[in-house]
Coordinates of N, CA and C in Angstrom, one line a residue:
Chain A
S1024 N 119.2 17.1 165.7 CA 118.3 18.1 165.3 C 118.6 19.4 166.0
A1025 N 117.9 20.5 165.6 CA 118.1 21.8 166.2 C 116.7 22.5 166.3
V1026 N 116.5 23.1 167.5 CA 115.3 23.8 167.7 C 115.7 25.3 167.7
I1027 N 115.0 26.1 166.9 CA 115.4 27.5 166.8 C 114.2 28.4 167.3
S1028 N 114.5 29.3 168.2 CA 113.6 30.3 168.7 C 113.9 31.6 168.1
Q1029 N 112.9 32.2 167.4 CA 113.2 33.5 166.7 C 112.1 34.5 167.2
K1030 N 112.6 35.7 167.5 CA 111.6 36.7 167.9 C 112.1 38.1 167.5
P1031 N 111.2 39.0 167.3 CA 109.7 38.9 167.4 C 109.2 38.0 166.2
S1032 N 108.0 37.5 166.4 CA 107.4 36.7 165.4 C 106.8 37.6 164.3
R1033 N 106.4 38.8 164.7 CA 105.9 39.8 163.8 C 106.0 41.2 164.4
D1034 N 106.1 42.2 163.6 CA 106.1 43.6 164.1 C 105.7 44.5 163.0
I1035 N 105.1 45.6 163.4 CA 104.8 46.7 162.5 C 105.6 47.9 162.9
C1036 N 106.4 48.4 161.9 CA 107.3 49.5 162.2 C 107.1 50.7 161.4
Q1037 N 107.6 51.8 161.8 CA 107.5 53.0 161.1 C 108.8 53.2 160.2
R1038 N 108.6 53.8 159.1 CA 109.7 54.1 158.2 C 110.8 54.9 158.9
G1039 N 112.0 54.5 158.7 CA 113.1 55.2 159.3 C 113.6 54.6 160.6
T1040 N 112.9 53.7 161.2 CA 113.3 53.1 162.4 C 114.1 51.8 162.1
S1041 N 114.6 51.2 163.2 CA 115.4 49.9 163.0 C 114.7 48.9 163.9
L1042 N 114.9 47.6 163.5 CA 114.4 46.5 164.3 C 115.4 45.4 164.4
T1043 N 115.6 44.9 165.6 CA 116.5 43.8 165.8 C 115.8 42.5 166.0
I1044 N 116.1 41.5 165.2 CA 115.5 40.1 165.3 C 116.5 39.2 166.0
Q1045 N 116.0 38.4 166.9 CA 116.9 37.5 167.7 C 116.7 36.1 167.2
C1046 N 117.7 35.3 167.3 CA 117.7 33.9 166.9 C 118.5 33.1 167.9
Q1047 N 117.8 32.2 168.6 CA 118.4 31.4 169.7 C 118.3 29.9 169.3
V1048 N 119.4 29.2 169.3 CA 119.4 27.7 168.9 C 119.7 26.9 170.2
D1049 N 119.0 25.7 170.2 CA 119.2 24.9 171.4 C 120.4 24.1 171.5
S1050 N 121.3 24.2 170.5 CA 122.5 23.5 170.4 C 123.6 24.3 169.7
Q1051 N 124.8 24.0 169.9 CA 125.9 24.7 169.2 C 125.9 24.3 167.7
V1052 N 125.9 25.3 166.9 CA 125.9 25.0 165.4 C 127.0 25.9 164.8
T1053 N 127.6 25.4 163.8 CA 128.6 26.2 163.1 C 128.0 27.1 162.1
M1054 N 127.1 26.6 161.3 CA 126.6 27.3 160.2 C 125.2 28.0 160.6
M1055 N 125.2 29.3 160.6 CA 123.9 30.0 160.8 C 123.7 31.1 159.8
F1056 N 122.5 31.2 159.3 CA 122.2 32.0 158.1 C 121.0 32.9 158.4
W1057 N 120.9 34.0 157.7 CA 119.8 34.9 157.8 C 119.2 35.0 156.3
Y1058 N 117.9 34.8 156.2 CA 117.2 34.8 154.9 C 116.1 35.9 154.9
R1059 N 115.8 36.4 153.8 CA 114.7 37.2 153.6 C 113.7 36.6 152.6
Q1060 N 112.4 36.7 152.8 CA 111.4 36.2 151.9 C 110.4 37.3 151.7
Q1061 N 110.6 37.9 150.5 CA 109.6 39.0 150.2 C 108.3 38.4 149.7
P1062 N 107.2 39.1 149.8 CA 105.9 38.6 149.5 C 105.9 37.9 148.1
G1063 N 105.4 36.6 148.1 CA 105.3 35.9 146.9 C 106.6 35.4 146.3
Q1064 N 107.7 35.6 147.0 CA 109.0 35.2 146.5 C 109.6 34.1 147.3
S1065 N 110.7 33.5 146.7 CA 111.4 32.5 147.4 C 112.4 33.1 148.4
L1066 N 113.1 32.2 149.1 CA 114.1 32.7 150.1 C 115.3 33.3 149.4
T1067 N 115.8 34.4 150.0 CA 117.0 35.0 149.5 C 118.0 35.1 150.7
L1068 N 119.2 34.6 150.5 CA 120.2 34.6 151.6 C 120.7 36.0 151.7
I1069 N 120.6 36.5 153.0 CA 121.2 37.9 153.3 C 122.7 37.7 153.6
A1070 N 122.9 36.8 154.6 CA 124.3 36.7 155.0 C 124.5 35.4 155.9
T1071 N 125.7 35.0 156.0 CA 126.1 33.9 156.9 C 126.7 34.6 158.1
A1072 N 126.1 34.2 159.3 CA 126.6 34.8 160.6 C 127.7 34.0 161.1
N1073 N 128.9 34.6 161.2 CA 130.1 33.9 161.7 C 130.3 34.2 163.1
Q1074 N 130.6 33.2 163.9 CA 130.8 33.4 165.3 C 132.2 34.1 165.6
G1075 N 132.1 35.2 166.2 CA 133.3 36.0 166.6 C 133.9 36.8 165.5
S1076 N 133.3 36.9 164.4 CA 133.8 37.7 163.3 C 132.7 38.3 162.5
E1077 N 133.0 39.2 161.6 CA 132.0 39.9 160.8 C 131.3 38.9 159.9
A1078 N 130.0 39.1 159.7 CA 129.2 38.2 158.8 C 129.6 38.3 157.4
T1079 N 129.3 37.3 156.6 CA 129.6 37.3 155.2 C 128.3 37.6 154.4
Y1080 N 128.3 38.7 153.8 CA 127.1 39.2 153.1 C 127.0 38.8 151.6
E1081 N 125.8 38.5 151.2 CA 125.6 38.2 149.8 C 125.5 39.5 149.0
S1082 N 125.7 39.3 147.7 CA 125.6 40.5 146.8 C 124.2 41.1 147.0
G1083 N 124.2 42.4 147.1 CA 123.0 43.2 147.3 C 122.7 43.5 148.7
F1084 N 123.4 43.0 149.6 CA 123.2 43.2 151.1 C 124.4 43.7 151.7
V1085 N 124.3 44.8 152.5 CA 125.4 45.4 153.1 C 125.3 45.5 154.6
I1086 N 126.4 45.6 155.3 CA 126.4 45.6 156.8 C 125.7 46.8 157.4
D1087 N 125.8 47.9 156.7 CA 125.2 49.1 157.3 C 123.7 49.0 157.3
K1088 N 123.1 48.3 156.4 CA 121.7 48.1 156.3 C 121.2 46.9 157.2
F1089 N 122.0 45.8 157.2 CA 121.7 44.6 157.9 C 122.8 44.2 158.8
P1090 N 123.1 44.9 159.9 CA 124.2 44.5 160.8 C 123.8 43.2 161.5
I1091 N 124.7 42.3 161.6 CA 124.5 41.0 162.2 C 125.5 40.8 163.3
S1092 N 125.0 40.3 164.4 CA 126.0 39.9 165.5 C 125.8 38.4 165.7
R1093 N 126.9 37.8 166.1 CA 126.9 36.4 166.5 C 128.0 36.2 167.6
P1094 N 127.6 36.5 168.8 CA 128.6 36.4 169.9 C 129.0 35.0 170.3
N1095 N 128.2 34.0 170.0 CA 128.5 32.6 170.4 C 127.9 31.7 169.4
L1096 N 128.0 30.3 169.6 CA 127.5 29.4 168.6 C 126.0 29.1 168.7
T1097 N 125.3 29.7 169.6 CA 123.9 29.4 169.8 C 123.0 30.7 169.6
F1098 N 123.6 31.8 169.3 CA 122.8 33.0 169.3 C 123.3 34.0 168.2
S1099 N 122.3 34.7 167.5 CA 122.6 35.7 166.5 C 121.5 36.7 166.5
T1100 N 121.8 37.9 166.1 CA 120.8 38.9 165.8 C 121.0 39.5 164.4
L1101 N 119.9 39.9 163.9 CA 119.9 40.6 162.6 C 119.1 41.9 162.8
T1102 N 119.7 43.0 162.5 CA 119.1 44.3 162.6 C 118.7 44.8 161.2
V1103 N 117.5 45.2 161.0 CA 117.1 45.9 159.8 C 117.1 47.4 160.0
S1104 N 118.0 48.1 159.4 CA 118.2 49.5 159.8 C 117.5 50.5 158.8
N1105 N 117.1 51.6 159.4 CA 116.5 52.7 158.5 C 115.5 52.1 157.6
M1106 N 114.5 51.5 158.1 CA 113.5 50.7 157.3 C 112.7 51.5 156.4
S1107 N 112.4 50.9 155.3 CA 111.4 51.5 154.3 C 110.4 50.4 154.0
P1108 N 109.3 50.8 153.4 CA 108.3 49.8 153.1 C 108.8 48.6 152.2
E1109 N 109.9 48.8 151.5 CA 110.4 47.7 150.7 C 111.1 46.6 151.6
D1110 N 111.3 47.0 152.8 CA 111.9 46.0 153.7 C 110.8 45.1 154.3
S1111 N 109.6 45.3 154.0 CA 108.5 44.4 154.5 C 108.7 43.0 153.9
S1112 N 108.9 42.1 154.8 CA 109.3 40.7 154.4 C 109.2 39.8 155.6
I1113 N 109.3 38.5 155.3 CA 109.6 37.6 156.4 C 111.1 37.4 156.5
Y1114 N 111.7 37.5 157.7 CA 113.1 37.3 157.9 C 113.2 36.0 158.7
L1115 N 114.1 35.1 158.2 CA 114.2 33.8 158.8 C 115.7 33.5 159.1
C1116 N 115.8 32.9 160.3 CA 117.1 32.4 160.8 C 117.1 30.9 160.5
S1117 N 118.3 30.5 160.0 CA 118.4 29.1 159.7 C 119.8 28.6 160.1
V1118 N 119.8 27.3 160.4 CA 121.1 26.6 160.8 C 121.2 25.4 160.0
R1119 N 122.4 25.0 159.8 CA 122.7 23.7 159.1 C 123.7 22.9 159.9
T1120 N 123.2 21.7 160.2 CA 124.1 20.9 161.1 C 125.3 20.4 160.4
S1121 N 126.4 20.4 161.0 CA 127.6 20.0 160.3 C 127.7 18.5 160.1
G1122 N 127.1 17.7 161.0 CA 127.2 16.3 160.8 C 126.3 15.8 159.6
G1123 N 125.0 16.0 159.7 CA 124.1 15.5 158.8 C 123.8 16.5 157.6
G1124 N 124.1 17.7 157.8 CA 123.8 18.7 156.8 C 122.4 19.1 156.7
E1125 N 121.6 18.7 157.6 CA 120.1 19.1 157.6 C 120.0 20.6 157.8
L1126 N 118.9 21.1 157.3 CA 118.5 22.5 157.4 C 117.4 22.7 158.5
F1127 N 117.6 23.6 159.3 CA 116.5 24.0 160.3 C 116.2 25.5 160.2
F1128 N 115.0 25.8 160.4 CA 114.6 27.2 160.3 C 113.9 27.6 161.6
G1129 N 114.0 28.9 161.9 CA 113.2 29.5 162.9 C 111.8 29.7 162.4
E1130 N 110.9 30.2 163.2 CA 109.5 30.5 162.9 C 109.3 31.7 162.0
G1131 N 110.4 32.4 161.8 CA 110.3 33.6 161.0 C 109.8 34.8 161.7
S1132 N 110.2 36.0 161.2 CA 109.8 37.3 161.8 C 109.1 38.1 160.6
R1133 N 107.8 38.2 160.8 CA 107.1 38.9 159.7 C 107.1 40.4 160.0
L1134 N 107.8 41.2 159.1 CA 108.0 42.6 159.4 C 107.2 43.4 158.3
T1135 N 106.4 44.3 158.9 CA 105.6 45.3 158.0 C 106.1 46.7 158.3
V1136 N 106.5 47.4 157.3 CA 107.0 48.8 157.5 C 106.0 49.7 156.8
L1137 N 105.5 50.6 157.6 CA 104.5 51.6 157.1 C 105.1 52.9 156.6
Chain B
K592 N 117.2 32.5 134.3 CA 116.6 31.2 134.6 C 116.9 30.8 136.0
N593 N 115.9 30.3 136.7 CA 116.1 29.9 138.1 C 116.8 28.5 138.1
E594 N 117.7 28.3 139.1 CA 118.4 27.1 139.2 C 117.4 26.0 139.7
V595 N 116.4 26.3 140.4 CA 115.4 25.4 140.8 C 114.0 25.8 140.4
E596 N 113.3 24.9 139.7 CA 112.0 25.2 139.2 C 111.0 24.2 139.8
Q597 N 109.9 24.7 140.3 CA 108.9 23.8 140.9 C 107.6 23.9 140.1
S598 N 106.8 22.8 140.1 CA 105.5 22.8 139.5 C 104.6 21.8 140.3
P599 N 103.3 22.1 140.3 CA 102.7 23.4 139.9 C 103.0 24.5 140.9
Q600 N 102.7 25.7 140.5 CA 102.9 26.8 141.4 C 101.8 26.8 142.5
N601 N 100.6 26.5 142.1 CA 99.4 26.4 143.0 C 98.7 25.1 142.8
L602 N 98.2 24.5 143.8 CA 97.5 23.3 143.7 C 96.4 23.2 144.8
T603 N 95.2 22.9 144.3 CA 94.0 22.7 145.2 C 93.6 21.2 145.0
A604 N 93.4 20.5 146.1 CA 93.0 19.1 146.1 C 91.9 18.9 147.1
Q605 N 91.1 17.9 146.9 CA 90.1 17.4 147.8 C 90.7 16.5 148.8
E606 N 90.3 16.6 150.0 CA 90.8 15.7 151.1 C 90.8 14.3 150.6
G607 N 91.9 13.6 150.9 CA 92.0 12.2 150.5 C 92.7 12.0 149.2
E608 N 92.9 13.0 148.4 CA 93.6 12.8 147.1 C 95.1 12.6 147.3
F609 N 95.6 12.0 146.2 CA 97.1 11.8 146.2 C 97.7 13.0 145.4
I610 N 98.7 13.6 146.0 CA 99.3 14.8 145.5 C 100.7 14.6 145.1
T611 N 101.1 15.2 144.0 CA 102.5 15.2 143.6 C 103.0 16.6 143.3
I612 N 104.1 17.0 143.9 CA 104.8 18.3 143.6 C 106.1 17.9 143.0
N613 N 106.5 18.6 141.9 CA 107.7 18.4 141.2 C 108.7 19.4 141.3
C614 N 110.0 19.0 141.3 CA 111.1 20.0 141.4 C 112.2 19.5 140.4
S615 N 112.6 20.5 139.5 CA 113.7 20.3 138.6 C 114.8 21.3 138.9
Y616 N 116.0 20.8 138.8 CA 117.2 21.7 139.1 C 118.2 21.6 138.0
S617 N 119.0 22.6 137.9 CA 120.0 22.7 136.8 C 121.4 22.7 137.2
V618 N 121.7 22.6 138.5 CA 123.0 22.6 139.0 C 123.4 21.2 139.6
G619 N 124.7 21.0 139.8 CA 125.1 19.8 140.5 C 124.9 19.9 141.9
I620 N 124.4 18.9 142.6 CA 124.0 19.1 144.0 C 124.6 18.0 144.8
S621 N 124.7 18.4 146.1 CA 125.2 17.4 147.1 C 123.9 16.8 147.9
A622 N 122.9 17.6 147.9 CA 121.6 17.2 148.6 C 120.5 18.0 148.1
L623 N 119.3 17.5 148.2 CA 118.1 18.2 147.9 C 117.2 18.2 149.2
H624 N 116.5 19.3 149.5 CA 115.7 19.4 150.7 C 114.3 19.7 150.2
W625 N 113.3 19.1 150.9 CA 111.9 19.5 150.8 C 111.5 20.2 152.1
L626 N 111.0 21.4 152.0 CA 110.6 22.2 153.1 C 109.1 22.5 153.1
Q627 N 108.5 22.7 154.3 CA 107.1 23.0 154.4 C 107.0 24.3 155.1
Q628 N 106.3 25.3 154.5 CA 106.1 26.6 155.1 C 104.6 26.8 155.4
H629 N 104.3 27.1 156.7 CA 102.9 27.3 157.0 C 102.6 28.8 157.0
P630 N 101.3 29.2 157.0 CA 100.9 30.6 156.8 C 101.6 31.6 157.7
G631 N 102.0 31.1 158.9 CA 102.7 32.0 159.8 C 104.1 32.4 159.4
G632 N 104.6 31.6 158.5 CA 106.0 31.9 157.9 C 107.0 30.9 158.3
G633 N 106.8 30.2 159.4 CA 107.9 29.2 159.9 C 108.0 28.1 158.9
I634 N 109.3 27.6 158.8 CA 109.6 26.5 157.8 C 110.1 25.3 158.6
V635 N 109.6 24.2 158.1 CA 109.9 22.9 158.7 C 110.6 22.1 157.6
S636 N 111.7 21.4 157.9 CA 112.4 20.5 157.0 C 111.7 19.2 157.0
L637 N 111.3 18.8 155.8 CA 110.6 17.5 155.6 C 111.5 16.3 155.3
F638 N 112.4 16.6 154.3 CA 113.3 15.6 153.8 C 114.6 16.2 153.4
M639 N 115.7 15.5 153.6 CA 116.9 15.8 152.9 C 117.3 14.5 152.2
L640 N 117.6 14.5 150.9 CA 117.9 13.3 150.2 C 118.9 13.6 149.1
S641 N 119.8 12.6 148.8 CA 120.7 12.7 147.8 C 120.6 11.6 146.8
S642 N 119.8 10.6 147.1 CA 119.5 9.5 146.1 C 118.3 8.8 146.5
G643 N 117.6 8.1 145.6 CA 116.6 7.2 145.9 C 115.3 7.8 146.4
K644 N 114.8 7.3 147.6 CA 113.5 7.6 148.0 C 113.5 7.6 149.6
K645 N 112.7 8.5 150.1 CA 112.5 8.5 151.6 C 111.0 8.6 151.9
K646 N 110.6 8.0 153.0 CA 109.2 8.0 153.4 C 109.1 8.4 154.8
H647 N 108.1 9.3 155.1 CA 107.8 9.7 156.5 C 106.3 9.8 156.6
G648 N 105.7 8.9 157.2 CA 104.2 8.9 157.3 C 103.6 8.9 156.0
R649 N 102.8 9.9 155.7 CA 102.1 10.0 154.4 C 102.9 10.7 153.3
L650 N 104.1 11.1 153.7 CA 104.9 11.8 152.7 C 106.0 10.9 152.1
I651 N 106.2 11.1 150.8 CA 107.2 10.3 150.2 C 108.0 11.3 149.3
A652 N 109.3 11.2 149.3 CA 110.2 12.1 148.5 C 111.1 11.2 147.6
T653 N 111.2 11.5 146.4 CA 112.1 10.7 145.5 C 113.0 11.7 144.7
I654 N 114.1 11.2 144.3 CA 115.0 12.0 143.5 C 115.7 11.1 142.5
N655 N 115.8 11.7 141.3 CA 116.5 11.1 140.2 C 117.7 12.0 139.8
I656 N 118.9 11.6 140.2 CA 120.0 12.4 140.1 C 120.4 12.7 138.6
Q657 N 120.2 11.6 137.8 CA 120.6 11.7 136.4 C 119.7 12.7 135.7
E658 N 118.4 12.7 136.0 CA 117.4 13.6 135.4 C 117.3 14.9 136.1
K659 N 118.0 15.1 137.2 CA 118.0 16.3 138.0 C 116.5 16.7 138.3
H660 N 115.8 15.7 138.9 CA 114.4 15.9 139.2 C 114.0 15.2 140.5
S661 N 113.1 15.8 141.3 CA 112.7 15.3 142.5 C 111.2 15.5 142.6
S662 N 110.5 14.5 143.3 CA 109.1 14.7 143.5 C 108.8 14.5 145.0
L663 N 107.7 15.2 145.4 CA 107.2 15.1 146.8 C 105.8 14.6 146.6
H664 N 105.5 13.5 147.2 CA 104.1 12.9 147.1 C 103.5 13.0 148.5
I665 N 102.2 13.3 148.5 CA 101.4 13.2 149.8 C 100.2 12.3 149.5
T666 N 100.2 11.2 150.3 CA 99.1 10.3 150.1 C 98.0 10.6 151.1
A667 N 96.7 10.4 150.7 CA 95.6 10.6 151.6 C 95.7 12.0 152.2
S668 N 95.7 13.0 151.3 CA 95.9 14.4 151.8 C 94.8 14.8 152.7
H669 N 95.2 15.8 153.6 CA 94.3 16.3 154.7 C 94.4 17.8 154.7
P670 N 93.4 18.5 155.2 CA 93.5 20.0 155.2 C 94.7 20.5 156.0
R671 N 95.2 19.7 156.9 CA 96.3 20.2 157.7 C 97.6 20.2 156.8
D672 N 97.6 19.5 155.7 CA 98.7 19.5 154.7 C 98.8 20.9 154.0
S673 N 97.8 21.7 154.1 CA 97.8 23.0 153.4 C 98.9 23.8 153.8
A674 N 99.8 24.2 152.9 CA 101.0 24.9 153.2 C 101.7 25.2 151.9
V675 N 102.8 25.9 152.0 CA 103.7 26.1 150.8 C 104.9 25.1 150.9
Y676 N 105.1 24.3 149.9 CA 106.2 23.3 149.8 C 107.3 23.9 149.0
I677 N 108.5 23.9 149.5 CA 109.6 24.5 148.9 C 110.7 23.4 148.7
C678 N 111.2 23.4 147.4 CA 112.3 22.6 147.1 C 113.6 23.4 147.2
A679 N 114.6 22.9 147.8 CA 115.9 23.6 147.9 C 117.0 22.6 147.6
V680 N 118.1 23.1 146.9 CA 119.2 22.2 146.6 C 120.5 22.8 147.1
H681 N 121.4 22.0 147.6 CA 122.6 22.4 148.1 C 123.7 22.0 147.2
T682 N 124.6 22.9 146.7 CA 125.6 22.5 145.7 C 126.9 22.1 146.4
G683 N 127.0 22.3 147.7 CA 128.2 22.1 148.4 C 128.8 23.4 148.9
N684 N 128.4 24.5 148.1 CA 128.8 25.8 148.5 C 127.6 26.7 148.9
Q685 N 126.5 26.5 148.3 CA 125.3 27.4 148.6 C 124.0 26.6 148.3
F686 N 123.0 27.3 148.8 CA 121.6 26.8 148.6 C 120.9 27.6 147.5
Y687 N 120.1 26.9 146.7 CA 119.2 27.5 145.8 C 117.8 27.0 146.2
F688 N 116.8 28.0 146.2 CA 115.5 27.7 146.6 C 114.5 27.8 145.4
G689 N 113.5 26.9 145.3 CA 112.4 27.1 144.4 C 111.5 28.2 145.0
T690 N 110.5 28.6 144.2 CA 109.6 29.6 144.6 C 108.4 29.0 145.4
G691 N 108.4 27.7 145.4 CA 107.3 27.1 146.3 C 106.1 26.7 145.5
T692 N 105.4 25.7 146.1 CA 104.1 25.3 145.6 C 103.1 25.4 146.7
S693 N 102.1 26.3 146.4 CA 101.1 26.5 147.4 C 100.0 25.5 147.3
L694 N 99.8 24.7 148.4 CA 98.9 23.6 148.4 C 97.7 23.9 149.3
T695 N 96.5 23.8 148.8 CA 95.3 23.9 149.6 C 94.5 22.6 149.5
V696 N 94.2 22.0 150.6 CA 93.4 20.8 150.7 C 92.1 21.1 151.3
I697 N 91.1 20.8 150.5 CA 89.7 21.2 150.9 C 89.0 20.0 151.5
P698 N 88.3 20.2 152.7 CA 87.7 19.1 153.4 C 86.6 18.5 152.5

């Protein structure tokens, strides 16, 4: 199993500012992902965080808007840059264990942009 | 068309009732996951299954690969079961998520 600590759990931000979300896993994992869940919507994959190299972004998401770091196999950050009210969402860190393929999620970061 | 469809979208039950949430998918999968999301936003994985049936406490998950359908059952429902239940499938390359079933169990 994997226990994921994600912070902040929630924040209220002003338009035009940036916020960095941290994700810490209690074990080394290969596959780490960042998701966005807009109000009333399902989860949308933003990117796969790759250790030691640039993240792999899904269609519609770009590095300038959502820079991601992954310096090691247990930690990653997602920054939401130049925020607008449309960025108000829950952002979730997720890992998938290589052995069993199970999915684990952080507690989510609920972001409100005014 | 979504690759994963869940029904119902919303469900209200009295405490003690037997609950069924359904998930249909249209892609070939390597595994199906049932997830539980509480109001704070955190998500907990309930089951991962690729065939047959799994049981954990009052929760039972079944999958029919031929019919591309899965069900999540909750026996003797309790107010603490109130949450959003999400079905997700993994194709081997990527995950697809349903939009979730919002369950409210009334005491």
